[in-house]
Amino acid sequence: AADEATDTATTVAAGTPDAAEAAADEPADADEAGSAPVVDIDGIGKTYSARLEDAGISTQGDLATMSAEEVAPAAGVSEDRAGEWIQRAQDRA
């Protein structure tokens, strides 16, 4: 598990300095659901996942803290659908 956390931190670190700092601040035993990719949420496929990632929403933890008003335009979906995704992410967190 420690190797997986290191690999994840390394992958995140390659993205942006802010992401690297956030990964460094997380404890090694952080909830894995929060760091799972958004594509694992029912209803979010590769296309929506790519749109969300372009907006800086790459993990279920990221999605769980967002509002439908923020997520909907980023993904190009209705606020109702965005709200469903957010609820699913919160349920997994």
PDB file of C-alpha atoms in Angstrom:
ATOM      1  CA  ALA A   1       0.000   0.000   0.000  1.00  0.00           C
ATOM      2  CA  ALA A   2       2.886   2.354   0.742  1.00  0.00           C
ATOM      3  CA  ASP A   3       4.308   1.730  -2.728  1.00  0.00           C
ATOM      4  CA  GLU A   4       0.906   2.517  -4.255  1.00  0.00           C
ATOM      5  CA  ALA A   5       0.744   5.773  -2.291  1.00  0.00           C
ATOM      6  CA  THR A   6       4.234   6.673  -3.503  1.00  0.00           C
ATOM      7  CA  ASP A   7       3.308   5.853  -7.100  1.00  0.00           C
ATOM      8  CA  THR A   8       0.150   7.948  -6.797  1.00  0.00           C
ATOM      9  CA  ALA A   9       2.055  10.848  -5.253  1.00  0.00           C
ATOM     10  CA  THR A  10       4.649  10.628  -8.024  1.00  0.00           C
ATOM     11  CA  THR A  11       1.945  10.611 -10.698  1.00  0.00           C
ATOM     12  CA  VAL A  12       0.164  13.550  -9.078  1.00  0.00           C
ATOM     13  CA  ALA A  13       3.458  15.387  -8.622  1.00  0.00           C
ATOM     14  CA  ALA A  14       4.075  15.170 -12.342  1.00  0.00           C
ATOM     15  CA  GLY A  15       0.826  17.091 -12.905  1.00  0.00           C
ATOM     16  CA  THR A  16       1.212  20.350 -11.006  1.00  0.00           C
ATOM     17  CA  PRO A  17       3.172  21.706  -8.041  1.00  0.00           C
ATOM     18  CA  ASP A  18      -0.081  22.345  -6.140  1.00  0.00           C
ATOM     19  CA  ALA A  19      -1.163  18.739  -6.639  1.00  0.00           C
ATOM     20  CA  ALA A  20       2.228  17.546  -5.403  1.00  0.00           C
ATOM     21  CA  GLU A  21       1.891  19.618  -2.245  1.00  0.00           C
ATOM     22  CA  ALA A  22      -1.622  18.291  -1.646  1.00  0.00           C
ATOM     23  CA  ALA A  23      -0.430  14.713  -2.091  1.00  0.00           C
ATOM     24  CA  ALA A  24       2.447  15.287   0.320  1.00  0.00           C
ATOM     25  CA  ASP A  25       0.031  16.607   2.951  1.00  0.00           C
ATOM     26  CA  GLU A  26      -2.160  13.494   2.838  1.00  0.00           C
ATOM     27  CA  PRO A  27      -1.407  10.728   5.314  1.00  0.00           C
ATOM     28  CA  ALA A  28      -0.209   7.464   3.774  1.00  0.00           C
ATOM     29  CA  ASP A  29      -3.394   5.699   4.905  1.00  0.00           C
ATOM     30  CA  ALA A  30      -5.723   8.302   3.364  1.00  0.00           C
ATOM     31  CA  ASP A  31      -9.100   7.007   2.252  1.00  0.00           C
ATOM     32  CA  GLU A  32      -8.557   5.367  -1.118  1.00  0.00           C
ATOM     33  CA  ALA A  33     -12.078   6.255  -2.314  1.00  0.00           C
ATOM     34  CA  GLY A  34     -11.207   9.951  -2.220  1.00  0.00           C
ATOM     35  CA  SER A  35      -8.218   9.405  -4.474  1.00  0.00           C
ATOM     36  CA  ALA A  36     -10.044   7.123  -6.915  1.00  0.00           C
ATOM     37  CA  PRO A  37     -10.504   8.584 -10.408  1.00  0.00           C
ATOM     38  CA  VAL A  38     -13.812  10.223 -11.320  1.00  0.00           C
ATOM     39  CA  VAL A  39     -14.225   7.760 -14.197  1.00  0.00           C
ATOM     40  CA  ASP A  40     -15.077   5.116 -11.562  1.00  0.00           C
ATOM     41  CA  ILE A  41     -18.313   6.976 -10.712  1.00  0.00           C
ATOM     42  CA  ASP A  42     -21.418   5.499 -12.375  1.00  0.00           C
ATOM     43  CA  GLY A  43     -22.422   7.745 -15.268  1.00  0.00           C
ATOM     44  CA  ILE A  44     -18.981   9.269 -15.820  1.00  0.00           C
ATOM     45  CA  GLY A  45     -17.251   7.745 -18.802  1.00  0.00           C
ATOM     46  CA  LYS A  46     -14.024   8.651 -20.541  1.00  0.00           C
ATOM     47  CA  THR A  47     -15.442  11.763 -22.236  1.00  0.00           C
ATOM     48  CA  TYR A  48     -16.892  13.321 -19.082  1.00  0.00           C
ATOM     49  CA  SER A  49     -13.855  12.253 -17.090  1.00  0.00           C
ATOM     50  CA  ALA A  50     -11.563  14.058 -19.545  1.00  0.00           C
ATOM     51  CA  ARG A  51     -13.677  17.212 -19.334  1.00  0.00           C
ATOM     52  CA  LEU A  52     -13.641  17.120 -15.535  1.00  0.00           C
ATOM     53  CA  GLU A  53      -9.889  16.517 -15.453  1.00  0.00           C
ATOM     54  CA  ASP A  54      -9.369  19.485 -17.794  1.00  0.00           C
ATOM     55  CA  ALA A  55     -11.193  21.556 -15.157  1.00  0.00           C
ATOM     56  CA  GLY A  56      -8.947  20.217 -12.373  1.00  0.00           C
ATOM     57  CA  ILE A  57     -11.441  17.660 -11.044  1.00  0.00           C
ATOM     58  CA  SER A  58      -9.610  14.354 -11.325  1.00  0.00           C
ATOM     59  CA  THR A  59     -10.488  12.401  -8.175  1.00  0.00           C
ATOM     60  CA  GLN A  60     -13.690  11.435  -6.440  1.00  0.00           C
ATOM     61  CA  GLY A  61     -12.498  13.507  -3.486  1.00  0.00           C
ATOM     62  CA  ASP A  62     -12.224  16.562  -5.748  1.00  0.00           C
ATOM     63  CA  LEU A  63     -15.714  15.954  -7.105  1.00  0.00           C
ATOM     64  CA  ALA A  64     -17.209  15.418  -3.637  1.00  0.00           C
ATOM     65  CA  THR A  65     -16.209  18.941  -2.579  1.00  0.00           C
ATOM     66  CA  MET A  66     -17.592  20.710  -5.650  1.00  0.00           C
ATOM     67  CA  SER A  67     -21.017  22.212  -6.266  1.00  0.00           C
ATOM     68  CA  ALA A  68     -23.283  21.243  -9.150  1.00  0.00           C
ATOM     69  CA  GLU A  69     -23.021  24.843 -10.361  1.00  0.00           C
ATOM     70  CA  GLU A  70     -19.240  24.385 -10.737  1.00  0.00           C
ATOM     71  CA  VAL A  71     -19.238  20.856 -12.156  1.00  0.00           C
ATOM     72  CA  ALA A  72     -22.050  21.191 -14.724  1.00  0.00           C
ATOM     73  CA  PRO A  73     -20.366  23.707 -17.054  1.00  0.00           C
ATOM     74  CA  ALA A  74     -16.992  21.979 -16.701  1.00  0.00           C
ATOM     75  CA  ALA A  75     -18.446  18.658 -17.863  1.00  0.00           C
ATOM     76  CA  GLY A  76     -21.063  20.065 -20.222  1.00  0.00           C
ATOM     77  CA  VAL A  77     -23.975  18.449 -18.352  1.00  0.00           C
ATOM     78  CA  SER A  78     -27.051  19.630 -16.473  1.00  0.00           C
ATOM     79  CA  GLU A  79     -26.766  20.659 -12.840  1.00  0.00           C
ATOM     80  CA  ASP A  80     -29.060  17.729 -11.981  1.00  0.00           C
ATOM     81  CA  ARG A  81     -26.656  15.225 -13.523  1.00  0.00           C
ATOM     82  CA  ALA A  82     -23.662  16.942 -11.924  1.00  0.00           C
ATOM     83  CA  GLY A  83     -25.458  16.789  -8.577  1.00  0.00           C
ATOM     84  CA  GLU A  84     -25.983  13.036  -8.982  1.00  0.00           C
ATOM     85  CA  TRP A  85     -22.269  12.545  -9.651  1.00  0.00           C
ATOM     86  CA  ILE A  86     -21.340  14.671  -6.649  1.00  0.00           C
ATOM     87  CA  GLN A  87     -23.696  12.676  -4.417  1.00  0.00           C
ATOM     88  CA  ARG A  88     -22.167   9.400  -5.647  1.00  0.00           C
ATOM     89  CA  ALA A  89     -18.679  10.744  -4.930  1.00  0.00           C
ATOM     90  CA  GLN A  90     -19.745  11.861  -1.441  1.00  0.00           C
ATOM     91  CA  ASP A  91     -21.309   8.455  -0.764  1.00  0.00           C
ATOM     92  CA  ARG A  92     -17.985   6.785  -1.587  1.00  0.00           C
ATOM     93  CA  ALA A  93     -15.867   9.165   0.495  1.00  0.00           C
TER      94      ALA A  93
END
